[in-house]
Coordinates of C-alpha atoms in Angstrom, one line a residue:
M82 CA 141.8 61.5 -37.1
V83 CA 143.2 58.0 -36.8
G84 CA 144.7 58.2 -40.2
A85 CA 146.5 61.3 -39.6
S86 CA 148.0 60.1 -36.1
W87 CA 149.3 56.9 -38.2
S88 CA 150.6 59.4 -41.1
L89 CA 152.6 61.2 -38.6
I90 CA 154.0 57.9 -37.1
Y91 CA 154.8 56.9 -40.4
Q92 CA 156.6 60.1 -41.4
F93 CA 158.5 59.9 -38.4
L94 CA 159.6 56.2 -38.7
Y95 CA 160.4 56.8 -42.2
G96 CA 162.4 59.6 -41.4
M97 CA 164.6 57.6 -39.1
D98 CA 167.7 56.5 -40.6
D99 CA 169.3 55.0 -37.7
P100 CA 168.5 51.3 -37.4
F101 CA 168.7 51.3 -33.7
V102 CA 166.5 54.2 -32.9
F103 CA 164.1 53.0 -35.5
S104 CA 164.2 49.7 -33.7
A105 CA 163.4 51.3 -30.6
L106 CA 160.7 53.3 -31.9
L107 CA 159.3 50.2 -34.0
I108 CA 159.1 48.4 -30.4
L109 CA 157.4 51.3 -29.0
A110 CA 154.9 51.4 -31.7
F111 CA 154.0 47.7 -31.5
G112 CA 153.7 48.3 -27.5
V113 CA 151.5 51.1 -28.2
I114 CA 149.6 48.5 -30.7
S115 CA 149.5 45.7 -28.2
S116 CA 148.2 48.2 -25.3
A117 CA 145.3 49.0 -27.7
I118 CA 144.4 45.2 -28.0
P119 CA 142.1 44.8 -24.9
I120 CA 140.5 48.0 -25.7
L121 CA 139.8 47.3 -29.2
S122 CA 139.1 43.6 -29.2
A123 CA 135.3 44.1 -28.4
C124 CA 135.1 45.4 -31.9
I125 CA 137.1 43.7 -34.7
P126 CA 136.3 46.4 -37.5
A127 CA 137.8 49.1 -35.1
F128 CA 140.9 46.8 -34.4
I129 CA 141.5 46.3 -38.1
F130 CA 141.1 49.8 -39.0
Y131 CA 143.4 51.0 -36.3
T132 CA 146.1 48.2 -36.3
Y133 CA 146.4 47.1 -39.8
P134 CA 147.2 50.5 -41.6
Q135 CA 150.1 50.5 -38.6
G136 CA 151.3 47.2 -39.3
L137 CA 151.4 47.6 -43.0
M138 CA 153.2 51.0 -42.6
V139 CA 155.8 49.1 -40.3
I140 CA 156.2 46.4 -42.8
V141 CA 156.8 48.8 -45.6
T142 CA 159.3 50.8 -43.6
I143 CA 161.1 47.7 -42.5
L144 CA 161.3 46.6 -46.2
R145 CA 162.9 49.9 -47.0
F146 CA 166.0 48.7 -45.5
E147 CA 167.4 46.4 -47.8
D148 CA 168.6 43.8 -45.4
K149 CA 167.8 40.3 -45.0
A150 CA 167.4 40.7 -41.6
Y151 CA 164.8 43.4 -41.9
Y152 CA 162.7 40.9 -44.3
W153 CA 162.5 38.5 -41.5
I154 CA 161.5 41.3 -39.1
A155 CA 158.8 42.2 -41.6
V156 CA 157.6 38.4 -41.8
A157 CA 157.6 38.4 -37.9
V158 CA 155.5 41.7 -37.9
G159 CA 153.2 40.0 -40.3
L160 CA 152.8 37.0 -38.4
Y161 CA 152.3 39.0 -35.3
M162 CA 149.4 40.9 -37.0
I163 CA 147.9 37.6 -38.2
M164 CA 148.2 36.0 -34.6
I165 CA 146.9 39.2 -33.0
T166 CA 143.9 39.1 -35.3
L167 CA 143.3 35.6 -34.4
F168 CA 143.5 36.3 -30.7
I169 CA 141.5 39.4 -31.2
R170 CA 138.7 37.2 -33.0
N171 CA 138.9 34.8 -30.0
T172 CA 138.8 37.5 -27.4
N173 CA 136.0 39.0 -29.5
R174 CA 134.0 36.1 -29.6
S175 CA 134.7 35.5 -25.7
I176 CA 133.6 39.2 -25.1
L177 CA 130.4 38.7 -27.2
Q178 CA 129.7 35.4 -25.6
S179 CA 130.2 36.8 -22.0
I180 CA 128.0 39.9 -23.3
R181 CA 125.4 37.5 -24.5
L182 CA 125.6 35.4 -21.4
E183 CA 125.5 38.4 -19.0
E184 CA 122.3 39.5 -20.9
Q185 CA 120.8 35.9 -20.6
N186 CA 121.7 35.9 -17.0
T187 CA 120.2 39.1 -16.8
A188 CA 117.1 38.0 -18.3
L189 CA 117.3 34.8 -16.3
I190 CA 117.7 36.9 -13.1
E191 CA 114.8 38.9 -14.1
D192 CA 112.7 35.8 -14.8
L193 CA 113.9 34.1 -11.5
N194 CA 112.9 37.3 -9.6
N195 CA 109.6 37.4 -11.4
E196 CA 109.2 33.7 -10.7
I197 CA 110.2 34.4 -7.2
S198 CA 107.9 37.1 -6.8
Q199 CA 105.1 34.9 -8.3
R200 CA 106.2 32.0 -6.2
E201 CA 106.1 34.2 -3.1
I202 CA 102.7 35.4 -3.9
L203 CA 101.6 31.9 -4.7
I204 CA 103.3 30.7 -1.4
S205 CA 101.4 33.4 0.4
Q206 CA 98.1 32.5 -0.9
R207 CA 98.8 29.0 -0.4
T208 CA 100.0 29.9 3.2
L209 CA 96.4 31.6 3.7
E210 CA 94.6 28.6 2.3
L211 CA 96.4 26.3 4.4
N212 CA 96.0 28.5 7.5
E213 CA 92.0 28.4 6.6
K214 CA 92.1 24.7 6.1
N215 CA 94.1 24.3 9.2
N216 CA 91.5 26.3 11.0
D217 CA 88.9 24.5 9.4
L218 CA 90.5 21.1 10.3
M219 CA 91.0 22.1 13.9
L220 CA 87.4 23.2 14.0
E221 CA 86.5 19.8 12.6
I222 CA 88.8 18.0 15.0
K223 CA 87.1 19.9 18.1
D224 CA 83.8 18.9 16.1
R225 CA 85.0 15.2 15.8
E226 CA 86.3 15.3 19.5
R227 CA 83.0 16.6 20.9
T228 CA 81.1 13.8 18.5
E229 CA 83.4 11.2 20.0
E230 CA 82.7 12.2 23.5
R231 CA 78.8 12.3 22.8
L232 CA 79.3 9.0 21.1
Q233 CA 81.1 7.8 24.4
Q234 CA 78.5 9.0 26.5
A235 CA 76.0 7.5 24.4
N236 CA 77.5 4.2 24.6
S237 CA 78.1 4.7 28.2
N238 CA 74.4 5.4 28.6
L239 CA 73.5 2.6 26.2
D240 CA 75.6 0.1 28.5
A241 CA 73.9 1.4 31.6
T242 CA 70.6 1.2 29.8
L243 CA 71.5 -2.5 28.8
R244 CA 72.6 -3.3 32.4
A245 CA 69.5 -1.8 33.8
I246 CA 67.1 -3.8 31.7
P247 CA 66.3 -7.2 33.4
D248 CA 66.1 -8.9 29.8
L249 CA 68.5 -10.7 27.7
L250 CA 69.4 -9.2 24.3
F251 CA 70.9 -11.2 21.3
E252 CA 72.3 -10.4 18.1
L253 CA 71.8 -13.3 15.6
D254 CA 72.5 -13.6 12.0
E255 CA 70.1 -14.8 9.2
K256 CA 70.9 -18.4 10.1
G257 CA 70.1 -18.1 13.6
T258 CA 73.6 -18.0 14.8
Y259 CA 74.6 -16.1 18.1
V260 CA 76.9 -13.1 17.0
N261 CA 76.7 -11.2 20.3
V262 CA 75.0 -11.2 23.7
W263 CA 74.1 -8.5 26.3
A264 CA 72.8 -9.1 30.0
H265 CA 72.5 -7.0 33.2
D266 CA 74.1 -9.7 35.2
Q267 CA 77.9 -9.6 34.7
E268 CA 78.2 -13.3 35.4
L269 CA 75.2 -14.3 33.4
L270 CA 76.7 -12.3 30.5
I271 CA 80.0 -14.1 30.8
A272 CA 78.2 -17.3 31.0
Q273 CA 75.8 -16.7 28.1
K274 CA 78.6 -15.6 25.8
S275 CA 81.0 -18.5 26.4
A276 CA 78.3 -20.8 25.8
L277 CA 76.0 -19.0 23.0
L278 CA 78.5 -17.3 20.5
G279 CA 79.1 -19.1 17.4
Q280 CA 76.4 -21.5 18.0
T281 CA 73.0 -21.7 16.6
V282 CA 69.5 -21.6 18.0
T283 CA 68.8 -24.9 16.9
E284 CA 71.8 -26.2 18.8
M285 CA 71.2 -24.4 21.9
L286 CA 67.3 -24.4 22.3
P287 CA 64.5 -26.7 22.4
A288 CA 63.0 -27.6 18.9
D289 CA 59.8 -25.5 19.6
A290 CA 61.5 -22.5 21.1
A291 CA 64.1 -22.5 18.2
Q292 CA 61.4 -22.6 15.7
A293 CA 59.6 -19.6 17.4
V294 CA 63.0 -17.7 17.0
M295 CA 63.4 -18.6 13.5
V296 CA 60.0 -17.5 12.8
A297 CA 60.6 -14.1 14.5
I298 CA 63.9 -13.8 12.5
H299 CA 61.9 -14.4 9.1
E300 CA 59.2 -12.0 10.2
A301 CA 61.9 -9.3 11.1
A302 CA 63.2 -9.7 7.8
K303 CA 60.0 -9.1 5.8
T304 CA 58.7 -6.5 8.1
E305 CA 61.9 -4.8 9.8
A306 CA 60.5 -5.9 13.3
S307 CA 58.6 -8.5 15.0
H308 CA 56.9 -9.0 18.3
G309 CA 54.8 -11.4 20.4
Q310 CA 56.5 -14.4 19.9
V311 CA 56.7 -16.5 23.3
I312 CA 58.9 -19.4 24.2
R313 CA 59.2 -22.0 27.0
L314 CA 62.5 -22.8 28.3
P315 CA 63.2 -25.4 31.0
L316 CA 65.7 -23.8 33.3
Q317 CA 67.7 -25.1 36.3
H318 CA 65.1 -23.4 38.8
G319 CA 61.9 -24.0 36.5
V320 CA 60.1 -23.6 33.5
H321 CA 60.3 -20.0 32.3
W322 CA 58.5 -18.3 29.6
F323 CA 59.9 -15.5 27.3
E324 CA 58.5 -13.0 25.0
L325 CA 60.5 -12.1 21.9
S326 CA 60.8 -8.6 20.4
T327 CA 63.0 -8.5 17.0
S328 CA 64.3 -5.9 14.9
R329 CA 66.3 -5.9 11.6
K330 CA 69.9 -4.5 11.5
Q331 CA 71.0 -3.8 7.9
L332 CA 74.7 -4.6 7.4
T333 CA 75.0 -4.5 3.7
N334 CA 72.5 -4.5 0.7
D335 CA 72.5 -8.6 0.9
S336 CA 73.0 -9.3 4.6
S337 CA 71.4 -8.4 7.9
H338 CA 71.4 -9.2 11.6
F339 CA 68.7 -9.3 13.8
L340 CA 68.5 -8.0 17.5
M341 CA 66.2 -10.1 19.8
L342 CA 65.2 -8.9 23.1
A343 CA 64.0 -11.9 25.3
R344 CA 61.8 -10.5 28.1
D345 CA 61.0 -12.9 31.1
I346 CA 57.1 -13.2 31.5
T347 CA 56.9 -16.1 33.7
D348 CA 55.3 -14.2 36.5
K349 CA 52.8 -12.4 33.9
H350 CA 52.4 -15.9 32.5
Q351 CA 51.5 -17.4 35.6
M352 CA 49.1 -14.7 36.6
E353 CA 47.4 -15.1 33.3
A354 CA 47.1 -18.7 33.8
E355 CA 45.7 -18.0 37.2
V356 CA 43.2 -15.8 35.5
F357 CA 42.2 -18.4 33.0
K358 CA 41.9 -21.2 35.6
G359 CA 39.7 -18.8 37.5
R360 CA 37.7 -18.5 34.2
K361 CA 37.4 -22.2 33.8
L362 CA 36.4 -22.8 37.5
E363 CA 33.8 -20.1 37.1
A364 CA 32.5 -21.8 34.0
V365 CA 32.3 -25.1 35.8
G366 CA 31.1 -23.5 38.9
V367 CA 28.0 -22.2 36.9
L368 CA 27.2 -25.7 35.7
A369 CA 28.0 -27.4 39.0
G370 CA 25.8 -24.8 40.8
G371 CA 23.0 -25.6 38.6
I372 CA 23.4 -29.3 39.1
A373 CA 23.8 -29.1 42.5
H374 CA 20.6 -27.0 42.9
D375 CA 18.6 -29.5 41.0
F376 CA 20.4 -32.3 42.7
N377 CA 19.8 -30.8 46.3
N378 CA 16.0 -30.5 45.6
I379 CA 15.8 -34.2 44.4
L380 CA 17.8 -35.2 47.6
S381 CA 15.7 -33.0 49.8
A382 CA 12.7 -35.2 48.4
I383 CA 14.5 -38.4 48.8
L384 CA 15.9 -37.5 52.2
G385 CA 12.6 -36.4 53.5
N386 CA 10.4 -39.2 52.5
I387 CA 13.2 -41.6 53.9
E388 CA 12.9 -39.8 57.3
L389 CA 9.0 -39.7 57.0
A390 CA 9.1 -43.4 56.2
T391 CA 11.3 -44.1 59.1
Y392 CA 8.8 -42.4 61.4
R393 CA 5.9 -44.7 60.3
V394 CA 7.6 -47.8 60.8
E395 CA 8.3 -49.8 64.3
K396 CA 11.8 -49.8 65.6
D397 CA 12.3 -53.4 65.4
D398 CA 11.1 -53.6 61.7
K399 CA 13.9 -54.7 59.2
A400 CA 13.1 -51.9 57.2
V401 CA 14.3 -49.5 59.7
S402 CA 18.0 -50.6 58.7
L403 CA 17.3 -50.3 55.2
L404 CA 15.8 -46.8 55.5
S405 CA 18.9 -45.9 57.7
D406 CA 21.6 -47.1 55.0
A407 CA 19.2 -45.2 52.4
Q408 CA 19.3 -41.8 54.7
K409 CA 23.4 -42.3 55.0
A410 CA 23.8 -42.8 51.4
T411 CA 21.6 -39.6 50.6
K412 CA 23.5 -37.4 53.3
R413 CA 26.8 -38.8 51.4
A414 CA 25.2 -37.7 48.1
A415 CA 24.6 -34.3 49.7
K416 CA 28.2 -34.1 50.8
L417 CA 29.2 -34.5 47.2
T418 CA 26.9 -31.8 46.2
Q419 CA 28.5 -29.6 48.6
Q420 CA 31.8 -30.1 47.1
L421 CA 30.5 -29.2 43.8
L422 CA 29.0 -25.9 45.6
T423 CA 32.4 -25.2 47.0
F424 CA 33.8 -24.2 43.7
S425 CA 30.5 -22.8 42.3
R426 CA 29.7 -19.3 42.2
G427 CA 27.4 -20.0 45.2
G428 CA 29.8 -21.5 47.6
H429 CA 30.7 -18.3 49.6
P430 CA 32.7 -19.1 52.9
V431 CA 31.3 -17.8 56.2
K432 CA 34.5 -16.3 57.7
E433 CA 35.6 -15.5 60.9
A434 CA 38.8 -15.0 62.7
T435 CA 40.5 -18.4 63.1
S436 CA 43.8 -19.8 64.6
L437 CA 45.6 -21.8 61.9
T438 CA 47.6 -23.3 64.5
G439 CA 45.0 -25.5 65.8
L440 CA 43.1 -26.0 62.6
I441 CA 45.8 -27.2 60.4
S442 CA 47.5 -29.5 62.9
E443 CA 44.0 -31.2 63.9
T444 CA 43.2 -31.5 60.2
A445 CA 46.6 -33.0 59.4
D446 CA 46.9 -35.3 62.3
F447 CA 43.3 -36.5 61.5
V448 CA 44.0 -37.4 58.0
L449 CA 47.4 -38.8 58.7
H450 CA 46.3 -41.0 61.4
G451 CA 47.3 -44.7 60.9
S452 CA 49.5 -44.0 57.6
Q453 CA 53.3 -44.3 57.3
V454 CA 53.6 -40.8 56.6
S455 CA 54.7 -38.2 59.4
C456 CA 54.3 -34.5 59.6
D457 CA 56.3 -31.9 61.0
Y458 CA 55.0 -28.3 61.9
T459 CA 56.5 -25.0 62.1
F460 CA 54.5 -22.1 63.2
Q461 CA 55.7 -18.4 63.8
D462 CA 55.3 -17.4 67.4
D463 CA 53.2 -14.4 66.8
L464 CA 51.4 -15.8 63.7
W465 CA 48.3 -13.7 62.8
M466 CA 45.0 -15.0 62.8
V467 CA 43.1 -15.4 59.4
D468 CA 39.7 -14.4 58.2
V469 CA 38.4 -17.7 56.6
D470 CA 35.9 -20.2 56.8
S471 CA 37.4 -22.9 58.9
G472 CA 35.3 -25.6 57.5
Q473 CA 36.6 -24.9 53.8
I474 CA 40.1 -24.4 54.8
S475 CA 40.1 -27.4 56.7
Q476 CA 39.0 -29.2 53.4
V477 CA 41.9 -27.4 51.6
I478 CA 44.7 -29.0 54.1
Q479 CA 42.9 -32.1 53.9
N480 CA 42.7 -32.6 50.2
I481 CA 46.4 -31.5 49.9
I482 CA 47.7 -33.9 52.6
L483 CA 45.7 -36.7 50.9
N484 CA 47.5 -35.9 47.6
A485 CA 50.8 -35.9 49.5
T486 CA 50.1 -39.3 50.8
H487 CA 49.2 -40.8 47.7
A488 CA 52.6 -39.5 46.2
M489 CA 54.6 -41.2 49.2
P490 CA 52.8 -45.0 49.2
E491 CA 56.1 -46.3 50.9
G492 CA 55.9 -43.6 53.7
G493 CA 57.4 -40.0 53.9
K494 CA 57.6 -36.6 55.5
I495 CA 55.4 -33.6 55.2
N496 CA 56.5 -30.2 56.6
I497 CA 54.3 -27.7 57.2
C498 CA 55.2 -24.1 57.9
C499 CA 53.0 -20.9 58.7
N500 CA 54.6 -17.5 58.7
N501 CA 53.4 -14.1 58.4
V502 CA 54.0 -12.0 55.1
E503 CA 55.5 -8.9 56.5
D504 CA 56.0 -7.2 53.0
N505 CA 53.7 -7.8 50.3
A506 CA 56.4 -6.6 47.6
T507 CA 58.4 -9.8 48.3
E508 CA 55.8 -12.1 47.0
S509 CA 54.8 -11.5 43.2
F510 CA 51.2 -12.6 43.8
L511 CA 50.7 -9.9 46.5
V512 CA 52.3 -6.9 45.0
T513 CA 49.0 -5.3 43.8
H514 CA 47.2 -6.4 47.2
E515 CA 46.5 -4.3 50.1
G516 CA 46.4 -5.8 53.8
N517 CA 48.5 -8.5 55.4
F518 CA 48.7 -12.1 54.5
V519 CA 49.8 -15.5 56.2
R520 CA 51.6 -17.8 53.9
I521 CA 51.4 -21.6 54.5
T522 CA 53.7 -24.0 52.9
I523 CA 53.0 -27.8 52.7
R524 CA 56.1 -29.7 51.3
D525 CA 56.1 -33.5 50.7
T526 CA 58.9 -35.8 49.9
G527 CA 56.9 -37.5 47.4
V528 CA 57.5 -38.7 43.5
G529 CA 56.6 -35.1 42.4
I530 CA 54.5 -33.7 39.5
P531 CA 55.6 -34.0 35.9
Q532 CA 56.1 -30.7 34.1
N533 CA 53.4 -31.6 31.5
V534 CA 51.0 -32.0 34.1
I535 CA 51.7 -29.4 36.7
D536 CA 49.9 -26.7 34.7
R537 CA 46.6 -28.8 34.8
I538 CA 46.4 -30.0 38.3
F539 CA 43.7 -27.2 39.4
D540 CA 41.5 -28.0 36.3
P541 CA 38.3 -29.3 37.3
Y542 CA 37.8 -33.4 36.4
F543 CA 41.5 -33.6 35.7
T544 CA 43.3 -36.5 37.7
T545 CA 45.9 -39.1 37.2
K546 CA 44.4 -41.5 39.5
R547 CA 42.3 -44.2 38.6
E548 CA 39.9 -43.8 41.8
G549 CA 40.1 -39.8 41.5
S550 CA 37.4 -37.5 40.7
G551 CA 39.4 -34.7 39.6
L552 CA 37.7 -32.2 42.2
G553 CA 40.1 -32.2 45.1
L554 CA 42.7 -29.5 44.0
A555 CA 40.2 -27.6 41.9
I556 CA 38.0 -27.4 45.1
C557 CA 41.1 -26.0 47.0
Y558 CA 42.0 -23.5 44.2
S559 CA 38.1 -22.2 44.3
I560 CA 38.3 -22.2 48.2
I561 CA 41.4 -20.0 48.3
K562 CA 40.3 -17.9 45.5
K563 CA 36.8 -16.9 47.4
H564 CA 39.0 -16.2 50.4
D565 CA 40.7 -13.5 48.4
G566 CA 44.1 -15.7 48.5
H567 CA 46.4 -17.3 46.3
I568 CA 47.6 -21.1 46.1
T569 CA 50.6 -22.1 43.9
V570 CA 52.6 -25.3 43.4
Q571 CA 56.1 -26.2 42.6
S572 CA 57.4 -29.5 41.9
S573 CA 60.1 -31.6 40.1
P574 CA 59.8 -35.3 39.3
G575 CA 61.5 -37.2 42.0
K576 CA 62.0 -34.2 44.1
G577 CA 58.7 -33.8 45.9
T578 CA 56.0 -31.1 45.9
L579 CA 55.8 -27.8 47.4
F580 CA 52.2 -26.0 48.1
T581 CA 52.1 -22.2 49.0
L582 CA 48.9 -20.7 50.2
Y583 CA 48.3 -17.0 50.9
L584 CA 45.4 -16.0 53.2
P585 CA 44.3 -12.7 54.5
A586 CA 45.4 -11.8 58.1
K587 CA 43.2 -10.5 60.6
H588 CA 45.1 -8.9 63.6
S589 CA 43.3 -9.9 66.5
S590 CA 44.1 -12.5 69.2
N591 CA 40.3 -12.9 69.9
V592 CA 38.5 -15.6 68.2
T593 CA 34.6 -15.2 68.2
V594 CA 33.0 -18.3 69.1
A595 CA 29.5 -18.6 68.8
I596 CA 27.8 -20.0 72.1
P597 CA 24.8 -22.0 71.4
Q598 CA 21.6 -20.9 73.1
K599 CA 20.1 -23.2 75.6
L600 CA 17.3 -25.3 74.2
Q601 CA 14.0 -24.6 75.3
P602 CA 11.2 -27.0 75.8
A603 CA 9.1 -28.1 73.0
V604 CA 7.1 -25.0 72.0
K605 CA 3.5 -24.8 70.9
A606 CA 2.5 -25.6 67.3
A607 CA 3.2 -22.7 64.8
R608 CA 2.2 -21.7 61.5
I609 CA 5.1 -21.9 59.2
M610 CA 5.1 -20.5 55.5
V611 CA 7.2 -22.6 53.0
M612 CA 8.2 -21.0 49.7
D613 CA 9.8 -23.3 47.0
D614 CA 9.3 -23.5 43.3
E615 CA 9.5 -27.3 43.3
E616 CA 6.0 -28.8 44.4
M617 CA 7.7 -32.1 45.8
I618 CA 9.7 -30.1 48.0
R619 CA 6.6 -28.1 49.3
E620 CA 4.6 -31.6 49.8
I621 CA 7.7 -32.9 51.7
A622 CA 8.0 -29.8 53.8
Q623 CA 4.3 -29.9 54.8
K624 CA 4.4 -33.6 56.0
Q625 CA 7.7 -33.0 57.8
L626 CA 6.0 -30.0 59.5
S627 CA 3.0 -32.0 60.3
I628 CA 5.0 -34.7 62.0
L629 CA 6.6 -31.9 64.2
G630 CA 3.3 -30.6 64.9
H631 CA 3.2 -27.3 62.9
D632 CA 0.7 -26.0 60.3
A633 CA 2.4 -25.5 57.1
V634 CA 1.3 -22.5 54.6
L635 CA 2.7 -23.6 51.1
V636 CA 3.6 -20.8 48.2
A637 CA 5.5 -21.2 44.9
D638 CA 7.2 -17.7 44.8
G639 CA 7.9 -14.5 46.4
E640 CA 4.8 -12.3 45.2
E641 CA 2.7 -15.2 46.3
A642 CA 4.3 -15.5 49.7
I643 CA 4.2 -11.7 50.1
N644 CA 0.1 -11.6 49.6
K645 CA -0.3 -14.7 51.4
Y646 CA 1.5 -13.4 54.6
L647 CA -0.6 -10.2 54.5
E648 CA -3.6 -12.1 53.9
L649 CA -3.1 -14.1 57.0
Q650 CA -1.9 -11.3 59.0
A651 CA -5.0 -9.3 58.2
S652 CA -7.5 -12.4 59.1
G653 CA -5.7 -12.6 62.6
T654 CA -3.9 -15.9 61.8
P655 CA -0.3 -14.6 61.2
V656 CA 2.6 -16.6 60.1
D657 CA 5.1 -17.4 62.8
L658 CA 8.0 -18.3 60.6
V659 CA 8.9 -18.0 57.0
I660 CA 11.2 -20.7 55.2
M661 CA 12.2 -19.1 51.6
D662 CA 13.9 -20.7 49.0
L663 CA 16.5 -18.3 47.6
T664 CA 16.7 -19.1 44.2
I665 CA 13.4 -19.3 42.0
P666 CA 14.2 -19.3 38.1
G667 CA 12.0 -16.6 36.5
V668 CA 10.1 -15.1 39.2
M669 CA 10.5 -13.4 42.7
G670 CA 13.1 -15.5 44.7
G671 CA 13.7 -15.5 48.4
R672 CA 16.3 -12.3 48.0
E673 CA 13.8 -9.9 46.9
A674 CA 10.7 -11.3 48.9
S675 CA 12.4 -11.3 52.2
K676 CA 13.4 -7.5 51.5
K677 CA 10.0 -6.7 50.7
L678 CA 8.4 -8.7 53.5
L679 CA 10.9 -6.9 56.2
Q680 CA 10.0 -3.8 54.9
I681 CA 6.3 -4.4 55.4
A682 CA 6.8 -6.1 59.1
P683 CA 10.2 -5.8 60.3
E684 CA 9.3 -8.4 62.9
T685 CA 8.9 -11.1 60.7
K686 CA 11.2 -14.2 61.2
I687 CA 12.9 -15.6 57.9
I688 CA 15.2 -18.5 57.4
V689 CA 16.5 -18.6 53.7
A690 CA 17.2 -21.9 52.3
S691 CA 19.0 -23.0 49.1
G692 CA 20.8 -25.6 47.4
Y693 CA 22.7 -23.0 45.1
S694 CA 23.2 -19.5 45.2
N695 CA 25.4 -17.0 43.4
D696 CA 24.8 -14.3 46.1
P697 CA 26.8 -13.7 49.2
L698 CA 23.5 -13.6 51.0
M699 CA 23.6 -17.2 52.2
A700 CA 27.0 -16.3 53.9
N701 CA 26.0 -12.9 55.4
Y702 CA 22.4 -13.5 56.0
R703 CA 22.2 -11.3 59.3
E704 CA 23.5 -8.4 57.2
Y705 CA 20.0 -8.5 55.5
G706 CA 18.1 -9.0 58.4
L707 CA 17.4 -12.9 58.2
S708 CA 17.2 -15.2 61.0
A709 CA 19.2 -18.1 59.6
A710 CA 20.5 -19.8 56.4
V711 CA 20.3 -23.3 56.0
A712 CA 21.8 -25.3 53.0
K713 CA 19.5 -28.1 51.0
P714 CA 19.0 -30.8 51.7
F715 CA 18.4 -30.8 55.5
D716 CA 17.1 -33.4 57.6
L717 CA 14.2 -33.6 59.9
G718 CA 16.1 -33.2 63.3
R719 CA 18.1 -30.0 62.0
L720 CA 14.6 -28.3 60.8
K721 CA 13.1 -29.2 64.2
K722 CA 16.1 -27.7 65.8
A723 CA 16.1 -24.5 63.8
I724 CA 12.5 -23.8 64.2
E725 CA 12.4 -24.5 68.0
D726 CA 15.5 -22.1 68.2
F727 CA 13.8 -19.3 66.6
L728 CA 10.3 -19.8 68.1
A729 CA 11.6 -20.2 71.5

């Protein structure tokens, strides 16, 4: 079809003879060819097939004219064809490259769209995951906030607990260096921290206390915890005792710290010391009571024989003076045994309502008479009376004041104050006690008591004086304990000594005073039974009663006394009075015998006598139906008066 068209064009051009017309048509033909270039440039074979035959025909047609000018036109047409071919080739390359680029761009766009789709899917998934993680994170944040709140609450509770605990808590390292300090008292905490942090226990504590702390640390390092170490620390207001409890706090595999709780057990230690003192006094009291019992029996024989000898000599005989001196010495020995009995188990007080105002002032004035020591008294206006044995309490006041005068050889002052204890809870020693107490404080301005001695001053036979016996304060302690009271001491060298006594109060303004009965004239001779396990005592008693004009019936124990009493009663010669030794080892003594005898004959008059007893019967004889109680040794005058009083 293309060839036919080009054939027609050739025939048309070839048939043109007019050069001008031919040129016009030739130009027209080339215009057609040029207009086809953009269309056919995409396919070079089509372009060649379409244009080259046309161009050859044009060149051939031009060469038909035999003119040089047309030759050059033919050359120009050829060059034009070559240029068009080059142009078409470049255009074709550009088109093909554009097509390839378009295809590549299309592929890239598709890939990009796919990647975008995948990225969108991935972003969506990651967004979901991020939302989930964000939700988890929010939950974790809330959990942490709750945990922090609980931790803050726990720390607050811990701080409140530490402030409420009246103990000191320390954190120390393995070398005993203070790392942290806790205390319930804020001022104390600041003072302790500033003084202790960064210091070691060996630098801050006495050697024995520092050693105990290090022992606690070493034990806690081995066993995780340590308890029971006790340290003694001299503080500004006195010596205090602390009990340590230590636990290990693991920091790393190779290092640890130690939490140490120091509890002030000073009151507990003092109470335990009081109990220990009481036990020591009880043990010594048993020994002292036994000695006093035997010694009193010996003194009874000595005193009785001296008195009998005195009755048998003339008044102007020189032996009377010697016998009188011997009698005085014997009575002084008897007073010594009474001191032993005071803190023995048998020295029970005979209590009655007593006013301390007169008792204390009279005793103190008597002791201080003629000395260079003055005494000031402060008595509460409505001071309660106390339920005490006035003789024993007078002895306590006397011993304490005597010690005070010895502590002030150049003179000084004693202050005695008595007041009611309105609330037992204010006194550590009275917290567990019921009833009311009166407090007596005796303060001197003497040399004071060294700290290494003060814990032993109540021990029996402990003394720092050359002439002292070591019984004075031990007797005071024993007397106060037997009155259900307490005695304490505080002292510092050079600052004097303070004794504090607590005695049970008796709310009564009336003091019962025994009114002695009027003595009757000498009575007729009586039959008196004497029961004692010591033969020499029985013999002395028989001689004493004989001098007084009485008939003595001697028995060795309670069973014999009951049998003899019933026998004499049945024979019509009854016993008028029975004197019984309260304590007879191994057999029936006066306690059991008097009880049985009173059951048989309630009208029997019985006097119990003893140099030692661990029974309250001697102090409370009337509760047992007895007529009297006398302590050995007793002199002839006392015996005579007792017999006349109960037979009158």
